[in-house]
Structures are given as structure tokens and as C-alpha cells.
Short mmCIF file of C-alpha atoms in Angstrom, two decimals:
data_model
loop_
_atom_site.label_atom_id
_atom_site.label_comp_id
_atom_site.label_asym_id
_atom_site.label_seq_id
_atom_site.Cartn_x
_atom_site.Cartn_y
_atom_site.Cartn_z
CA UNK A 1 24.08 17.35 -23.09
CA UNK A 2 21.40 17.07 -20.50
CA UNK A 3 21.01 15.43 -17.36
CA UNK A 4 18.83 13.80 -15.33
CA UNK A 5 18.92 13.05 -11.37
CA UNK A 6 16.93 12.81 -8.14
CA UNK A 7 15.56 15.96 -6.33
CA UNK A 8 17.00 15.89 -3.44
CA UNK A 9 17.38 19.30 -1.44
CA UNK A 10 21.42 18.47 -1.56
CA UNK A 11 23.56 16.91 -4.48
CA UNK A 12 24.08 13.69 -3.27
CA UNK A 13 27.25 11.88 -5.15
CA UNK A 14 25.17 8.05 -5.51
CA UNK A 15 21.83 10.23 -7.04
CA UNK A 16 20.89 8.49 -10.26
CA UNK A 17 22.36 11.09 -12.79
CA UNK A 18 21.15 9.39 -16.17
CA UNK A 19 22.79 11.20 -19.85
CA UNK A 20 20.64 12.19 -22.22
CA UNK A 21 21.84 13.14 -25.59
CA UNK A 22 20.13 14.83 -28.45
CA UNK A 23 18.96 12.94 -31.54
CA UNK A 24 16.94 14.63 -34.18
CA UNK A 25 14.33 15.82 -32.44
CA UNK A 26 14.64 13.41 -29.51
CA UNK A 27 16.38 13.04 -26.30
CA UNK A 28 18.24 10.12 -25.50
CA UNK A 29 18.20 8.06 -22.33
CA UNK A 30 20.30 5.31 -21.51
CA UNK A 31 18.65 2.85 -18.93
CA UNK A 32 19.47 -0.95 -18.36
CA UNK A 33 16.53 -3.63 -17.49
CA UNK A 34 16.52 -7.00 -15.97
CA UNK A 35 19.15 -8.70 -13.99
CA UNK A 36 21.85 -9.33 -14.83
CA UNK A 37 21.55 -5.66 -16.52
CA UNK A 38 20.67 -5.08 -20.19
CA UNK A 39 21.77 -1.51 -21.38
CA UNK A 40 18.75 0.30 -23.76
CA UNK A 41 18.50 3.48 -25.33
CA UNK A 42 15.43 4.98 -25.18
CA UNK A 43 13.46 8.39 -25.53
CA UNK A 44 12.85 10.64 -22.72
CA UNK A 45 9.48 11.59 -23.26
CA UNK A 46 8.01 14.46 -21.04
CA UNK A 47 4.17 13.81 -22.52
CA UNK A 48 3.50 10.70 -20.99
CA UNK A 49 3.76 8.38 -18.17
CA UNK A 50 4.76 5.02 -18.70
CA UNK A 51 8.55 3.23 -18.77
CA UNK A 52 8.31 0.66 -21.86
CA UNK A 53 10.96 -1.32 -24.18
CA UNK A 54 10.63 -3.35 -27.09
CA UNK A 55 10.93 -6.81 -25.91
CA UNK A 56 12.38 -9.42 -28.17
CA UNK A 57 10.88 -12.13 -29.07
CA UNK A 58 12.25 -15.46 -31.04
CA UNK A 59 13.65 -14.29 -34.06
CA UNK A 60 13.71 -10.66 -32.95
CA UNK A 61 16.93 -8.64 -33.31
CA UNK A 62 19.50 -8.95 -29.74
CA UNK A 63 19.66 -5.45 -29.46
CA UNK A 64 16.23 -5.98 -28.04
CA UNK A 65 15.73 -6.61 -24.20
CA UNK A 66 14.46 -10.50 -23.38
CA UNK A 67 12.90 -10.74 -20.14
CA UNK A 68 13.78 -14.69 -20.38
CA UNK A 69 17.13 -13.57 -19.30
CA UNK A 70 16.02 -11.85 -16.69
CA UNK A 71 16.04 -13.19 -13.32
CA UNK A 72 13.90 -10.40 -11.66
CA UNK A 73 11.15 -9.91 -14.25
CA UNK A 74 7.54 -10.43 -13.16
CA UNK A 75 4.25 -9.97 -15.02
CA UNK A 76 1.91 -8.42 -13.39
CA UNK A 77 -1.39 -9.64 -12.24
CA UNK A 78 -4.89 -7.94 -13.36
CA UNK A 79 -6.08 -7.38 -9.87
CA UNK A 80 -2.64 -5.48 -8.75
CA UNK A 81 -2.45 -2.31 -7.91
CA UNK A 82 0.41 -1.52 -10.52
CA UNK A 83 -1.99 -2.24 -13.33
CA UNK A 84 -5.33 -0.11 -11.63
CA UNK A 85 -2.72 2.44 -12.05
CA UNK A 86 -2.50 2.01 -15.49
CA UNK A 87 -6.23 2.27 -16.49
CA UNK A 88 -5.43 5.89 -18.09
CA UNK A 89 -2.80 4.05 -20.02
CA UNK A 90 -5.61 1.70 -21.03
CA UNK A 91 -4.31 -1.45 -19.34
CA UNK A 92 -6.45 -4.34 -20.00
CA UNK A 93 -6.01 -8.05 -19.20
CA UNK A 94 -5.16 -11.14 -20.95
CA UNK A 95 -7.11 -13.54 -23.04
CA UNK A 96 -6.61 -16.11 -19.79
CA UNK A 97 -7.20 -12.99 -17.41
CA UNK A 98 -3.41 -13.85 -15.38
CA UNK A 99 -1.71 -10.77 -17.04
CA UNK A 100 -1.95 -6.98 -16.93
CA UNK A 101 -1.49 -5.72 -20.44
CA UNK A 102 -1.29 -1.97 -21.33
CA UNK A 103 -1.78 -0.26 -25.03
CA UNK A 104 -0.63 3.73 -25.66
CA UNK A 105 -1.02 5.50 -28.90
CA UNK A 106 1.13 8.83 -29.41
CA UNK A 107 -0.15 11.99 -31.35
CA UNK A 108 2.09 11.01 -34.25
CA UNK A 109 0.02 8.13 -34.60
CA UNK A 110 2.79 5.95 -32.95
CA UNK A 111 1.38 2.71 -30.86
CA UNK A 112 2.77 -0.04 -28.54
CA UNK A 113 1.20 -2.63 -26.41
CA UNK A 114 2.37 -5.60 -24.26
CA UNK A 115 2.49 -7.11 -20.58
CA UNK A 116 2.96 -4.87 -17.51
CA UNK A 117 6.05 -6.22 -15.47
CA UNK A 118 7.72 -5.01 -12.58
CA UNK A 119 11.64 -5.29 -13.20
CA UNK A 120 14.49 -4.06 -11.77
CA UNK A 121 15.39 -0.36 -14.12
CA UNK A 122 19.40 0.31 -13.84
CA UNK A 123 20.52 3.74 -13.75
CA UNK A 124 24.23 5.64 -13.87
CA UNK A 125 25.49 7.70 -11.28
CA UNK A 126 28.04 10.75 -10.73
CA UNK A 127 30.34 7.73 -9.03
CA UNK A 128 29.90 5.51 -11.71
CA UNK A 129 28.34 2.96 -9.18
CA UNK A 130 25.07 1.98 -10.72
CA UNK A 131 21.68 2.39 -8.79
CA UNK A 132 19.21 -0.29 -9.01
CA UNK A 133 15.26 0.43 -8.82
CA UNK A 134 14.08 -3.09 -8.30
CA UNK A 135 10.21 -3.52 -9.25
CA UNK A 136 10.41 -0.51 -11.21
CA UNK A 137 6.94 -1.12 -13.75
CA UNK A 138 7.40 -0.81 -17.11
CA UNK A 139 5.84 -1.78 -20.48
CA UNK A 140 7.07 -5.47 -22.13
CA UNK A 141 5.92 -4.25 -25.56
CA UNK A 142 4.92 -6.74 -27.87
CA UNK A 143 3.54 -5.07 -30.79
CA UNK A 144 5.12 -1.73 -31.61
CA UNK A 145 4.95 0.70 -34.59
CA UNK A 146 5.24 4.05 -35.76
CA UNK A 147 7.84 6.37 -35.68
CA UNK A 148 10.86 5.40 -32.76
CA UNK A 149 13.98 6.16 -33.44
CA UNK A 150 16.18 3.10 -34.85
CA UNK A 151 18.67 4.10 -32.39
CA UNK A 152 16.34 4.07 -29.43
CA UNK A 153 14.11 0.77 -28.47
CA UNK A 154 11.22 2.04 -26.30
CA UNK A 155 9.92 5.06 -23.79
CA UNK A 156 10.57 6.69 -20.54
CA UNK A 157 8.22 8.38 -19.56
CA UNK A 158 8.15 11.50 -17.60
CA UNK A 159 4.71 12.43 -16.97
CA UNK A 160 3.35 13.88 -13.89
CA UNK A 161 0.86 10.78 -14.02
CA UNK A 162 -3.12 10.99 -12.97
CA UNK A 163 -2.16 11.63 -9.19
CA UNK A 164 -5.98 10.19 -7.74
CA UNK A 165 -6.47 10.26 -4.51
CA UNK A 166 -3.22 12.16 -3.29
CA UNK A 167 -3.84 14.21 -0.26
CA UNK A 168 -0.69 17.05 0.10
CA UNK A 169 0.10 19.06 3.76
CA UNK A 170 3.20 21.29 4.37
CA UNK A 171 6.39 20.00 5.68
CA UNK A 172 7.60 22.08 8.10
CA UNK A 173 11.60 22.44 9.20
CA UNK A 174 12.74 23.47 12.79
CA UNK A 175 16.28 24.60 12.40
CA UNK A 176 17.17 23.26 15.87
CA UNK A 177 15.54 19.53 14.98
CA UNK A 178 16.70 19.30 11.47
CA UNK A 179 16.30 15.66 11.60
CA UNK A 180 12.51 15.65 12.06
CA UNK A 181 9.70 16.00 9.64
CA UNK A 182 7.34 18.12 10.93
CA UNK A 183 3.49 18.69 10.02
CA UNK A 184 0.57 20.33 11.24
CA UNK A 185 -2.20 18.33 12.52
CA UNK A 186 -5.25 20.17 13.04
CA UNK A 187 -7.80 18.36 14.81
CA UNK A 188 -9.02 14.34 14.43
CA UNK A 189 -12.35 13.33 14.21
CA UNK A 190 -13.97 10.39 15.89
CA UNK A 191 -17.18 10.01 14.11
CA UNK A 192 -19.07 13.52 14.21
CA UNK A 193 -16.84 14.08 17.45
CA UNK A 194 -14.11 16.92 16.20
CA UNK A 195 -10.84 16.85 18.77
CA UNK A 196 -8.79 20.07 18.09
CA UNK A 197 -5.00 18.90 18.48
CA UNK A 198 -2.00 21.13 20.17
CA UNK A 199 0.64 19.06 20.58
CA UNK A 200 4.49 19.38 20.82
CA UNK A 201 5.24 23.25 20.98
CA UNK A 202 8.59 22.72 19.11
CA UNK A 203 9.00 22.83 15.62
CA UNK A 204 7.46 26.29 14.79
CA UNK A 205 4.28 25.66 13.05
CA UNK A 206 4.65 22.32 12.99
CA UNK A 207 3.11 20.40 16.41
CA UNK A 208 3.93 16.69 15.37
CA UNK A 209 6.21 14.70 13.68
CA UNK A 210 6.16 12.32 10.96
CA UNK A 211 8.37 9.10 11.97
CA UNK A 212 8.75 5.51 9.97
CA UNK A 213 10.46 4.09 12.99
CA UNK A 214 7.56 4.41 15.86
CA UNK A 215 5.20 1.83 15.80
CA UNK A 216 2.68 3.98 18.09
CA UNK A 217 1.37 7.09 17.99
CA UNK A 218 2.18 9.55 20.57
CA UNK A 219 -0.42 12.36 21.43
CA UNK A 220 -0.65 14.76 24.76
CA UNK A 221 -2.30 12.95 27.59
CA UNK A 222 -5.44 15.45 27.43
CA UNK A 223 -5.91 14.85 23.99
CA UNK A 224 -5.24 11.05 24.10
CA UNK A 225 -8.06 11.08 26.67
CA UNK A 226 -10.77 12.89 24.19
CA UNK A 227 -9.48 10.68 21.55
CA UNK A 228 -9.67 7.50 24.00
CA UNK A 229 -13.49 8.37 25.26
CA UNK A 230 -14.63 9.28 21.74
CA UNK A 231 -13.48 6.38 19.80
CA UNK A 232 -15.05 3.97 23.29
CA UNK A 233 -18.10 5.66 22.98
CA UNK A 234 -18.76 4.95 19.46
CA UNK A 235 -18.03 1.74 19.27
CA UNK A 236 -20.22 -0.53 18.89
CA UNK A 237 -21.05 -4.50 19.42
CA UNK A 238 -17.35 -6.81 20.25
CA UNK A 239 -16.08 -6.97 23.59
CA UNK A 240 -13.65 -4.80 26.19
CA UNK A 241 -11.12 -6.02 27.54
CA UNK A 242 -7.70 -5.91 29.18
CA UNK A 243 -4.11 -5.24 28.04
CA UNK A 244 -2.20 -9.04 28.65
CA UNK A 245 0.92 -7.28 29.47
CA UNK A 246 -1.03 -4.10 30.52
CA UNK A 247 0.61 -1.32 28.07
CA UNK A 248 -2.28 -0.18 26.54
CA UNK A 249 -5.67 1.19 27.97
CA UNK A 250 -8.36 0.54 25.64
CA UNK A 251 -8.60 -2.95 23.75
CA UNK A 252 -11.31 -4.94 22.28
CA UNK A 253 -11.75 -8.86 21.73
CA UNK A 254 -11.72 -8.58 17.46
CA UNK A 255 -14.95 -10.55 16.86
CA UNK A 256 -16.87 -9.85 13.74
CA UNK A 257 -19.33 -7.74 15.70
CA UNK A 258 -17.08 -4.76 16.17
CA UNK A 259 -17.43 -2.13 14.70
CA UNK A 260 -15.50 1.15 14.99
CA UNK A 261 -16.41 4.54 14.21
CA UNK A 262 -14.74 6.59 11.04
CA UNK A 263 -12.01 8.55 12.37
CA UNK A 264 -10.18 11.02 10.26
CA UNK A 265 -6.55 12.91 10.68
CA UNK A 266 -6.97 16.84 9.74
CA UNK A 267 -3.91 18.00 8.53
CA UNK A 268 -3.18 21.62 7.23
CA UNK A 269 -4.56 20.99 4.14
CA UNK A 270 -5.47 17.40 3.98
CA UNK A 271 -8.23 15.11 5.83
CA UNK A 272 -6.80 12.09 6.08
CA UNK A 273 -9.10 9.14 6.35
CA UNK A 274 -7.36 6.20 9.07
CA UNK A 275 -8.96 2.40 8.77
CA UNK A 276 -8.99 0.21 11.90
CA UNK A 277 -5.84 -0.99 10.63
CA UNK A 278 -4.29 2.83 11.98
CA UNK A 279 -6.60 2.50 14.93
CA UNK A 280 -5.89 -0.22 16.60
CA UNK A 281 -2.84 -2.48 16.83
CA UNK A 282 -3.34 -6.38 17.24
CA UNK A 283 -1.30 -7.15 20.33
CA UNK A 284 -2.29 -11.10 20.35
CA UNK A 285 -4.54 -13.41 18.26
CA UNK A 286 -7.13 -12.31 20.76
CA UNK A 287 -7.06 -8.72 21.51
CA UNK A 288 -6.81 -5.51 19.80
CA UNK A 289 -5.87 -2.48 21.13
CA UNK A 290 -5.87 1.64 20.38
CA UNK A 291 -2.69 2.02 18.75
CA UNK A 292 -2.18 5.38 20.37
CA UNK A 293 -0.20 6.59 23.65
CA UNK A 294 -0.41 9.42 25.70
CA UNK A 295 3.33 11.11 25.85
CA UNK A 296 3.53 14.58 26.78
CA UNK A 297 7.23 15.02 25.27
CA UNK A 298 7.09 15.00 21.50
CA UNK A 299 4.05 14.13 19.61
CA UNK A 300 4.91 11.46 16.66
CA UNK A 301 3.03 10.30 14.13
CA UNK A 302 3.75 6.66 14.10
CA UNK A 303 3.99 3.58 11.38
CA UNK A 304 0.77 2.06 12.35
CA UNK A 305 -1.13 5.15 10.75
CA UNK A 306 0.59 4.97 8.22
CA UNK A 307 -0.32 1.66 7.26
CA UNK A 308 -1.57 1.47 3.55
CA UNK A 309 -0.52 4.83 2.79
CA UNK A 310 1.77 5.76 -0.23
CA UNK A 311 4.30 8.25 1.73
CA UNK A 312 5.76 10.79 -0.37
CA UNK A 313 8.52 13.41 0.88
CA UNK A 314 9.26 16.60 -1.60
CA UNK A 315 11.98 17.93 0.16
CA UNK A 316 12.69 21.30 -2.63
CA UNK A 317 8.52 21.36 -2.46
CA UNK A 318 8.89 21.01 1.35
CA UNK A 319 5.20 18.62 1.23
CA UNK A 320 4.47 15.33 2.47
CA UNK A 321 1.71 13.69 0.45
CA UNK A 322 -0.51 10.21 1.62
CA UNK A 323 -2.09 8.62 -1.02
CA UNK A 324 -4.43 5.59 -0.01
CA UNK A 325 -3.38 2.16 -1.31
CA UNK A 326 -3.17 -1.94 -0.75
CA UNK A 327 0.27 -2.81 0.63
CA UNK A 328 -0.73 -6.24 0.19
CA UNK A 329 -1.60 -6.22 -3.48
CA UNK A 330 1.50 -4.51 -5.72
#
């Protein structure tokens, strides 16, 4: 018997450790979908990328998983990011254009095709507490034929998926700050303006960390001051103006005549592209300000750059990876 669980650096006791059993040829998953759950068999497939179950239909058999009794299933729309993910998959959209559909064909000649959803996928655990993966996407197939396994009722697919745009830099560990993520951030560029980058002298390699819970980020006062002139040079048309509560040094009134200069992170091993969104911070309806701050202690790498960035941490890989998207449209 085989198993199946997260890859975490250390064996944690609630990791999703998922059975898979051996079945002529196949491997065996079980899974539950929906809410409340609904247990499924289905293959563990290696080859490809998408999570998909038959879904029942009127007079279809109750083995079958009906996302009418499902509390947490949701279609997804054609404009969503989910289903742009799918286009290798060759996701389409319905005949009223409201739903993401998706179609795959095997080598075996096998085929399915139905509605993307996001729904909550149900997995075992060494504690025998389940763990929930709400808005998990998966494949409501519709139309399904070839050569499944009666025992099993759809796919899970393991594929390393396309992967576009993913930009990949070293994580770095300092034994004495094992709590931090460190990377290595070269230089950033303000326009054709290139700003080399120290920063914090702790962490080996690594001079800056990676940190979810800092709103700002936090740079050496000399380089905050390169970065400050460079980005108030280039920009051009709005207006200056003044901090209300007098935190932040350089803010702008955001009228559609401002425009700010491209500014890009340099990481070992990835450029990282920022939008104004990582720039600047809105501190009232009326101003905007650089959402940077000079702090010669520990340079962080706050949540404001990361805005609209997939984060990924590969902790046995020791890599962080950003991958550009639209938090706003899942």
C-alpha cells in the first residue's frame, strides 16, 4: 500500500496522508467532495493535472457525487482565473458564456468533460481527523467514457501542471533565526535606475526576509533614500503631498494623471516585476504613499509587495516562488 501526504520538511501528525491501494493496473485514491462530505474512489494519475469526478445526474447511479447536495460547490466563471488556468486542459465556456467548462482526452482514448467548480476536497489524516481543502478546483464531469475503473468514479491528478509565469529564488535558513525566511535581494530597479541592495547582515546569504505579517517594507535608510529619489524623480504628472498623520515621506494625491515608473525586485535568480499596488500604499481616499520604510534593524519584505502574487514555500526544495496573479478574480 502506498501513501500520499504533504511535503513538509517534518512529519507533521494532521498532514493529509491519503491510502492508495492497487487495482489492476491502477492506484486507488480515496477523496471525499462537497459538504457535508461525499467519500469517492478515484485514480491517482501521475500524467495529468486536473482533480475530476463523475457527477450524477437525475437518474444516475448514488454512488456518484451530486453537487446539489453540496453546500460549498461553485461553478466557476469564464473570466476567473481558475479556468485561464485550465486552457491546457482545454477549458472552454458555456453555451450562455456564465460557466467554465473543461474537456481531457487520455492516450487510451479515454474522455471526460463538464463544469469547472471550486469545492471543498476532503482528505484522511495519520490522526484520523479529516483535513478540508475548501475551493479545491476540480472537474464536474458530465459526459465521461472510456476505460475507468468500475470501482473508481473520476481522476486526481498529479501533474506538475504548465507552471507560466513562476519566478523561483533560494530560500535561505540562518540556524540562529530559524523562524525567518530568508532571500537574497539583489538590487531594485526604478525605471533604468539600478539600486544595488545590502541589507540586514544576518542570515548568511540571505540579507532580507520574507514576512506575511508586515504590511511595509523595511529597507536600510541609505537605500530607502536611492529608492525614495528614484521612484520621485520618475514620476510623472499627479500631485505631492503630505503624510495626514505624517508616517510616511513621499505621497502623491492618486489622480488619473499619475503615473509611476516600472520598478522591479532582483532576486537571486528572479526579477520580480512590483505594480503600484506594491509601491505605494493608500493611506486615505486622498493620498497615496511609498509603501516602504527606512529601518536599519532587519530588512523585511512586507505584504504590500506581495500583493497579487501566488506565494509558494518548498521547504525540502528550500525555494520560494512568486507567480503573478488577480487576487480579486479566483
Amino acid at each position: 500500500m502506498l501513501h500520499v501526504n504533504s511535503s513538509r520538511s517534518i512529519s507533521d501528525p494532521s498532514d493529509p496522508d491519503a491510502q492508495l491501494t492497487a487495482n489492476n493496473g491502477e492506484y486507488l485514491v480515496n477523496i471525499s467532495l462537497g459538504t457535508p462530505p461525499f467519500p469517492i474512489v478515484a485514480i491517482a494519475d501521475t500524467g495529468s493535472d486536473i482533480i475530476w469526478t463523475q457527477c450524477r445526474n437525475l437518474a444516475g447511479p448514488k454512488r456518484l457525487f451530486d453537487p446539489k447536495s453540496s453546500s460549498s460547490y461553485r461553478t466557476v466563471s469564464c473570466s476567473s482565473n481558475a479556468c485561464n488556468s485550465l486552457q491546457s486542459e482545454g477549458s472552454s465556456c458555456s453555451s450562455d458564456g456564465s460557466v467554465c467548462e473543461y474537456q481531457v482526452s487520455y492516450g487510451d482514448q479515454s474522455h471526460t468533460q463538464g463544469d469547472v467548480a471550486a469545492e471543498t476536497l476532503t482528505l484522511e489524516s495519520k490522526t484520523g481527523n479529516p483535513v478540508a481543502l475548501p475551493k479545491t478546483v476540480i472537474g464536474c464531469g458530465h459526459d465521461n467514457a472510456g476505460t475507468f475503473s468500475p470501482k473508481g468514479s473520476g481522476i486526481v491528478g498529479l501533474g506538475g501542471g504548465p507552471g507560466n509565469g513562476v519566478l523561483s529564488t533560494p530560500l535561505i535558513s540562518d540556524p540562529s533565526q530559524p523562524t525567518f525566511y530568508f532571500l537574497q535581494l539583489e538590487a531594485v530597479s526604478v525605471g533604468s535606475k539600478k539600486i544595488a541592495f545590502q541589507g540586514s547582515s544576518i542570515g548568511g546569504s540571505g540579507n532580507i526576509i520574507i514576512d506575511s505579517g508586515t504590511t511595509l517594507t523595511l529597507v536600510p535608510t541609505d537605500f530607502f533614500s536611492q529608492l525614495s529619489d528614484a521612484v520621485e524623480t520618475q514620476v510623472t504628472g499627479g500631485t505631492k503631498t503630505s503624510d495626514p498623520e505624517g508616517f510616511f515621506s513621499l505621497c502623491y494625491v492618486p489622480d488619473s494623471s499619475l503615473k509611476l515608473p516600472p520598478v522591479t525586485a532582483h532576486f537571486k535568480g528572479a526579477d520580480v516585476v512590483l505594480t503600484s499596488d506594491n509601491i505605494f500604499i493608500q493611506v486615505n481616499d486622498k493620498v497615496v504613499c511609498l509603501a516602504f520604510y527606512a529601518n536599519d534593524q532587519l530588512s523585511i519584505y512586507g505584504n504590500v509587495a506581495q500583493q497579487n502574487f501566488l506565494i509558494g514555500y518548498d521547504l525540502p526544495k528550500q525555494t520560494l516562488s512568486f507567480k503573478p496573479t488577480d487576487c480579486t478574480n479566483t
